[in-house]
Amino acid sequence: MPARQILFADAPVLRQKARRVRKYDAALRELVADMLETMHAANGVGLAAPQVGVSLRLFVIEIPADEEAGIPARQYVLCNPEIVKAVGEETEEEGCLSLPGYVGEVTRAAVVTVKGFDVNGKAVRVRGEGLLARALQHELDHLDGILFIDRLESLDKLRRVDQAAEEAPVG
Ligand SMILES: [Zn+2]
């Protein structure tokens, strides 16, 4: 059993602007630990607090290791994140743990720099390209009540996928 239940896309909390994190305390650390466990159990690359029913500006991301390139897995916890720089444009398929079984092509910035705070309230800055850039923007959208389907040209562009057979959705 994962630590928390991931809400489906029709949950009202997923359509709200989440509240700022104000207290970096034990409860926040417990929430982050639960979110990481829940994300791992769902094979996701990212998970935002509203997806587990908590209206806070917080998300976790874990980019899997690239064994061939010798790059270890990279984990990020970001509270009160803000995009400070966005460059280029890239269109790729992505999915969402709150909308299992569907993917769609979304155009996003190719490289983004995001600033925020870690679980202890220490200022951090993350620059991401590729999957990390996409995940940062997807999770940030969740904090503003936006789902990836809102960014599709049309809902006809949604593609049904067999979750067991496909690569992990973004989150
Ligand atoms: Zn999502």
PDB file of C-alpha atoms and ligand atoms in Angstrom:
ATOM      1  CA  MET A   1       0.000   0.000   0.000  1.00  0.00           C
ATOM      2  CA  PRO A   2       1.428   3.386  -0.943  1.00  0.00           C
ATOM      3  CA  ALA A   3       1.566   5.997   1.816  1.00  0.00           C
ATOM      4  CA  ARG A   4      -1.071   8.241   0.225  1.00  0.00           C
ATOM      5  CA  GLN A   5      -3.813   7.854  -2.326  1.00  0.00           C
ATOM      6  CA  ILE A   6      -3.348   9.674  -5.636  1.00  0.00           C
ATOM      7  CA  LEU A   7      -6.490  11.617  -6.492  1.00  0.00           C
ATOM      8  CA  PHE A   8      -8.163  11.391  -9.889  1.00  0.00           C
ATOM      9  CA  ALA A   9      -8.232  14.472 -12.142  1.00  0.00           C
ATOM     10  CA  ASP A  10     -11.802  15.441 -11.182  1.00  0.00           C
ATOM     11  CA  ALA A  11     -10.861  16.134  -7.527  1.00  0.00           C
ATOM     12  CA  PRO A  12     -11.560  19.824  -6.736  1.00  0.00           C
ATOM     13  CA  VAL A  13      -8.172  20.233  -5.005  1.00  0.00           C
ATOM     14  CA  LEU A  14      -6.501  19.564  -8.376  1.00  0.00           C
ATOM     15  CA  ARG A  15      -8.232  22.628  -9.812  1.00  0.00           C
ATOM     16  CA  GLN A  16      -7.244  25.051  -7.064  1.00  0.00           C
ATOM     17  CA  LYS A  17      -4.241  27.304  -6.686  1.00  0.00           C
ATOM     18  CA  ALA A  18      -2.289  25.644  -3.892  1.00  0.00           C
ATOM     19  CA  ARG A  19      -1.225  27.561  -0.763  1.00  0.00           C
ATOM     20  CA  ARG A  20       2.365  28.540  -0.059  1.00  0.00           C
ATOM     21  CA  VAL A  21       4.447  26.367   2.259  1.00  0.00           C
ATOM     22  CA  ARG A  22       5.041  28.403   5.412  1.00  0.00           C
ATOM     23  CA  LYS A  23       6.263  25.888   7.984  1.00  0.00           C
ATOM     24  CA  TYR A  24       9.269  23.668   7.341  1.00  0.00           C
ATOM     25  CA  ASP A  25       8.508  21.265  10.147  1.00  0.00           C
ATOM     26  CA  ALA A  26       8.193  17.565  10.942  1.00  0.00           C
ATOM     27  CA  ALA A  27       4.747  17.406   9.327  1.00  0.00           C
ATOM     28  CA  LEU A  28       6.213  18.703   6.051  1.00  0.00           C
ATOM     29  CA  ARG A  29       9.053  16.168   6.179  1.00  0.00           C
ATOM     30  CA  GLU A  30       6.533  13.390   6.776  1.00  0.00           C
ATOM     31  CA  LEU A  31       4.417  14.580   3.835  1.00  0.00           C
ATOM     32  CA  VAL A  32       7.486  14.621   1.548  1.00  0.00           C
ATOM     33  CA  ALA A  33       8.502  11.103   2.653  1.00  0.00           C
ATOM     34  CA  ASP A  34       4.948   9.891   1.962  1.00  0.00           C
ATOM     35  CA  MET A  35       4.896  11.588  -1.434  1.00  0.00           C
ATOM     36  CA  LEU A  36       8.198   9.971  -2.471  1.00  0.00           C
ATOM     37  CA  GLU A  37       6.897   6.554  -1.416  1.00  0.00           C
ATOM     38  CA  THR A  38       3.607   7.116  -3.260  1.00  0.00           C
ATOM     39  CA  MET A  39       5.417   8.311  -6.407  1.00  0.00           C
ATOM     40  CA  HIS A  40       7.713   5.273  -6.384  1.00  0.00           C
ATOM     41  CA  ALA A  41       4.773   2.894  -5.931  1.00  0.00           C
ATOM     42  CA  ALA A  42       3.056   4.492  -8.957  1.00  0.00           C
ATOM     43  CA  ASN A  43       6.252   4.458 -11.079  1.00  0.00           C
ATOM     44  CA  GLY A  44       5.948   8.198 -11.587  1.00  0.00           C
ATOM     45  CA  VAL A  45       8.671  10.721 -12.306  1.00  0.00           C
ATOM     46  CA  GLY A  46       6.965  13.426 -10.233  1.00  0.00           C
ATOM     47  CA  LEU A  47       4.146  14.052  -7.776  1.00  0.00           C
ATOM     48  CA  ALA A  48       2.650  17.310  -6.544  1.00  0.00           C
ATOM     49  CA  ALA A  49       1.070  17.746  -3.096  1.00  0.00           C
ATOM     50  CA  PRO A  50      -2.432  18.529  -4.481  1.00  0.00           C
ATOM     51  CA  GLN A  51      -2.388  15.072  -6.127  1.00  0.00           C
ATOM     52  CA  VAL A  52      -2.477  13.537  -2.647  1.00  0.00           C
ATOM     53  CA  GLY A  53      -5.128  16.000  -1.478  1.00  0.00           C
ATOM     54  CA  VAL A  54      -2.827  18.547   0.159  1.00  0.00           C
ATOM     55  CA  SER A  55      -3.174  22.094  -1.148  1.00  0.00           C
ATOM     56  CA  LEU A  56       0.453  23.158  -0.745  1.00  0.00           C
ATOM     57  CA  ARG A  57       2.993  24.499  -3.242  1.00  0.00           C
ATOM     58  CA  LEU A  58       5.259  21.483  -3.066  1.00  0.00           C
ATOM     59  CA  PHE A  59       6.316  18.715  -5.429  1.00  0.00           C
ATOM     60  CA  VAL A  60       8.810  15.882  -5.657  1.00  0.00           C
ATOM     61  CA  ILE A  61      10.582  14.644  -8.788  1.00  0.00           C
ATOM     62  CA  GLU A  62      12.847  11.681  -9.354  1.00  0.00           C
ATOM     63  CA  ILE A  63      14.550  11.205 -12.701  1.00  0.00           C
ATOM     64  CA  PRO A  64      15.528   7.541 -13.043  1.00  0.00           C
ATOM     65  CA  ALA A  65      19.187   6.552 -13.379  1.00  0.00           C
ATOM     66  CA  ASP A  66      20.612   6.269 -16.864  1.00  0.00           C
ATOM     67  CA  GLU A  67      22.763   3.179 -16.413  1.00  0.00           C
ATOM     68  CA  GLU A  68      24.266   3.351 -19.903  1.00  0.00           C
ATOM     69  CA  ALA A  69      25.379   6.947 -19.507  1.00  0.00           C
ATOM     70  CA  GLY A  70      26.442   6.293 -15.912  1.00  0.00           C
ATOM     71  CA  ILE A  71      24.134   8.970 -14.502  1.00  0.00           C
ATOM     72  CA  PRO A  72      22.593   8.112 -11.110  1.00  0.00           C
ATOM     73  CA  ALA A  73      18.951   8.829 -10.239  1.00  0.00           C
ATOM     74  CA  ARG A  74      18.328  12.468  -9.343  1.00  0.00           C
ATOM     75  CA  GLN A  75      15.768  13.449  -6.712  1.00  0.00           C
ATOM     76  CA  TYR A  76      14.300  16.923  -6.180  1.00  0.00           C
ATOM     77  CA  VAL A  77      11.988  18.317  -3.513  1.00  0.00           C
ATOM     78  CA  LEU A  78      10.761  21.826  -4.240  1.00  0.00           C
ATOM     79  CA  CYS A  79       8.609  24.065  -2.041  1.00  0.00           C
ATOM     80  CA  ASN A  80       7.185  27.367  -3.322  1.00  0.00           C
ATOM     81  CA  PRO A  81       8.838  26.870  -6.736  1.00  0.00           C
ATOM     82  CA  GLU A  82       8.987  29.605  -9.373  1.00  0.00           C
ATOM     83  CA  ILE A  83      10.285  29.485 -12.931  1.00  0.00           C
ATOM     84  CA  VAL A  84      13.007  32.091 -13.287  1.00  0.00           C
ATOM     85  CA  LYS A  85      14.082  31.221 -16.822  1.00  0.00           C
ATOM     86  CA  ALA A  86      12.509  29.246 -19.678  1.00  0.00           C
ATOM     87  CA  VAL A  87      14.225  28.686 -23.005  1.00  0.00           C
ATOM     88  CA  GLY A  88      13.158  27.040 -26.251  1.00  0.00           C
ATOM     89  CA  GLU A  89      10.245  24.782 -26.994  1.00  0.00           C
ATOM     90  CA  GLU A  90       9.806  21.036 -27.111  1.00  0.00           C
ATOM     91  CA  THR A  91       6.775  18.889 -27.909  1.00  0.00           C
ATOM     92  CA  GLU A  92       6.628  15.432 -26.310  1.00  0.00           C
ATOM     93  CA  GLU A  93       4.038  13.012 -25.049  1.00  0.00           C
ATOM     94  CA  GLU A  94       3.374  13.132 -21.343  1.00  0.00           C
ATOM     95  CA  GLY A  95       0.969  11.618 -18.880  1.00  0.00           C
ATOM     96  CA  CYS A  96      -0.249  12.248 -15.363  1.00  0.00           C
ATOM     97  CA  LEU A  97      -0.642   9.972 -12.354  1.00  0.00           C
ATOM     98  CA  SER A  98      -4.029  11.631 -11.784  1.00  0.00           C
ATOM     99  CA  LEU A  99      -5.172  10.601 -15.267  1.00  0.00           C
ATOM    100  CA  PRO A 100      -3.944   7.026 -15.561  1.00  0.00           C
ATOM    101  CA  GLY A 101      -4.057   5.377 -18.961  1.00  0.00           C
ATOM    102  CA  TYR A 102      -3.803   8.509 -21.117  1.00  0.00           C
ATOM    103  CA  VAL A 103      -0.965  10.453 -22.717  1.00  0.00           C
ATOM    104  CA  GLY A 104      -0.920  13.481 -24.977  1.00  0.00           C
ATOM    105  CA  GLU A 105       1.560  15.710 -26.768  1.00  0.00           C
ATOM    106  CA  VAL A 106       2.282  18.898 -24.858  1.00  0.00           C
ATOM    107  CA  THR A 107       4.534  21.750 -25.951  1.00  0.00           C
ATOM    108  CA  ARG A 108       6.655  23.122 -23.126  1.00  0.00           C
ATOM    109  CA  ALA A 109       9.871  25.067 -22.673  1.00  0.00           C
ATOM    110  CA  ALA A 110      12.894  22.914 -23.506  1.00  0.00           C
ATOM    111  CA  VAL A 111      15.079  24.181 -20.650  1.00  0.00           C
ATOM    112  CA  VAL A 112      13.869  25.748 -17.422  1.00  0.00           C
ATOM    113  CA  THR A 113      15.488  27.118 -14.294  1.00  0.00           C
ATOM    114  CA  VAL A 114      13.323  26.899 -11.184  1.00  0.00           C
ATOM    115  CA  LYS A 115      14.037  28.405  -7.795  1.00  0.00           C
ATOM    116  CA  GLY A 116      12.425  27.338  -4.556  1.00  0.00           C
ATOM    117  CA  PHE A 117      13.195  25.833  -1.171  1.00  0.00           C
ATOM    118  CA  ASP A 118      14.061  22.313  -0.070  1.00  0.00           C
ATOM    119  CA  VAL A 119      12.252  20.430   2.705  1.00  0.00           C
ATOM    120  CA  ASN A 120      14.349  22.286   5.318  1.00  0.00           C
ATOM    121  CA  GLY A 121      13.572  25.710   3.898  1.00  0.00           C
ATOM    122  CA  LYS A 122      17.000  26.155   2.282  1.00  0.00           C
ATOM    123  CA  ALA A 123      16.952  28.069  -1.017  1.00  0.00           C
ATOM    124  CA  VAL A 124      17.626  25.868  -4.046  1.00  0.00           C
ATOM    125  CA  ARG A 125      17.816  26.410  -7.773  1.00  0.00           C
ATOM    126  CA  VAL A 126      17.320  23.626 -10.333  1.00  0.00           C
ATOM    127  CA  ARG A 127      18.110  23.816 -14.035  1.00  0.00           C
ATOM    128  CA  GLY A 128      16.524  21.082 -16.098  1.00  0.00           C
ATOM    129  CA  GLU A 129      16.309  19.986 -19.688  1.00  0.00           C
ATOM    130  CA  GLY A 130      14.628  16.991 -21.332  1.00  0.00           C
ATOM    131  CA  LEU A 131      12.485  14.932 -18.963  1.00  0.00           C
ATOM    132  CA  LEU A 132      13.460  17.061 -15.946  1.00  0.00           C
ATOM    133  CA  ALA A 133      12.351  20.286 -17.679  1.00  0.00           C
ATOM    134  CA  ARG A 134       9.040  18.658 -18.604  1.00  0.00           C
ATOM    135  CA  ALA A 135       8.491  17.275 -15.106  1.00  0.00           C
ATOM    136  CA  LEU A 136       9.281  20.631 -13.454  1.00  0.00           C
ATOM    137  CA  GLN A 137       6.694  22.389 -15.629  1.00  0.00           C
ATOM    138  CA  HIS A 138       4.088  19.618 -15.274  1.00  0.00           C
ATOM    139  CA  GLU A 139       4.366  19.618 -11.460  1.00  0.00           C
ATOM    140  CA  LEU A 140       4.383  23.427 -11.262  1.00  0.00           C
ATOM    141  CA  ASP A 141       1.160  23.425 -13.268  1.00  0.00           C
ATOM    142  CA  HIS A 142      -0.425  21.163 -10.622  1.00  0.00           C
ATOM    143  CA  LEU A 143       0.228  23.884  -8.016  1.00  0.00           C
ATOM    144  CA  ASP A 144      -1.849  26.295 -10.108  1.00  0.00           C
ATOM    145  CA  GLY A 145      -4.715  23.893 -10.761  1.00  0.00           C
ATOM    146  CA  ILE A 146      -3.633  23.134 -14.324  1.00  0.00           C
ATOM    147  CA  LEU A 147      -3.634  19.629 -15.829  1.00  0.00           C
ATOM    148  CA  PHE A 148      -1.726  18.580 -18.950  1.00  0.00           C
ATOM    149  CA  ILE A 149      -5.020  18.021 -20.787  1.00  0.00           C
ATOM    150  CA  ASP A 150      -5.600  21.788 -20.529  1.00  0.00           C
ATOM    151  CA  ARG A 151      -2.500  22.277 -22.669  1.00  0.00           C
ATOM    152  CA  LEU A 152      -3.517  19.908 -25.481  1.00  0.00           C
ATOM    153  CA  GLU A 153      -4.617  21.358 -28.797  1.00  0.00           C
ATOM    154  CA  SER A 154      -7.750  19.275 -28.417  1.00  0.00           C
ATOM    155  CA  LEU A 155      -8.934  16.388 -26.270  1.00  0.00           C
ATOM    156  CA  ASP A 156      -9.019  14.264 -29.451  1.00  0.00           C
ATOM    157  CA  LYS A 157      -5.241  14.287 -29.157  1.00  0.00           C
ATOM    158  CA  LEU A 158      -5.361  12.176 -26.007  1.00  0.00           C
ATOM    159  CA  ARG A 159      -4.031   8.699 -26.618  1.00  0.00           C
ATOM    160  CA  ARG A 160      -5.133   5.689 -24.581  1.00  0.00           C
ATOM    161  CA  VAL A 161      -2.230   3.597 -23.322  1.00  0.00           C
ATOM    162  CA  ASP A 162      -1.869   0.282 -21.606  1.00  0.00           C
ATOM    163  CA  GLN A 163      -0.191   1.360 -18.399  1.00  0.00           C
ATOM    164  CA  ALA A 164       1.493  -1.943 -17.785  1.00  0.00           C
ATOM    165  CA  ALA A 165       3.153  -1.885 -21.198  1.00  0.00           C
ATOM    166  CA  GLU A 166       4.130   1.773 -21.402  1.00  0.00           C
ATOM    167  CA  GLU A 167       6.913   3.782 -19.890  1.00  0.00           C
ATOM    168  CA  ALA A 168       6.164   5.720 -16.714  1.00  0.00           C
ATOM    169  CA  PRO A 169       3.931   8.777 -17.030  1.00  0.00           C
ATOM    170  CA  VAL A 170       5.441  12.081 -15.995  1.00  0.00           C
ATOM    171  CA  GLY A 171       3.485  12.557 -12.799  1.00  0.00           C
TER     172      GLY A 171
HETATM  173 ZN    ZN B   1       0.265  15.196 -13.186  1.00  0.00          ZN
END
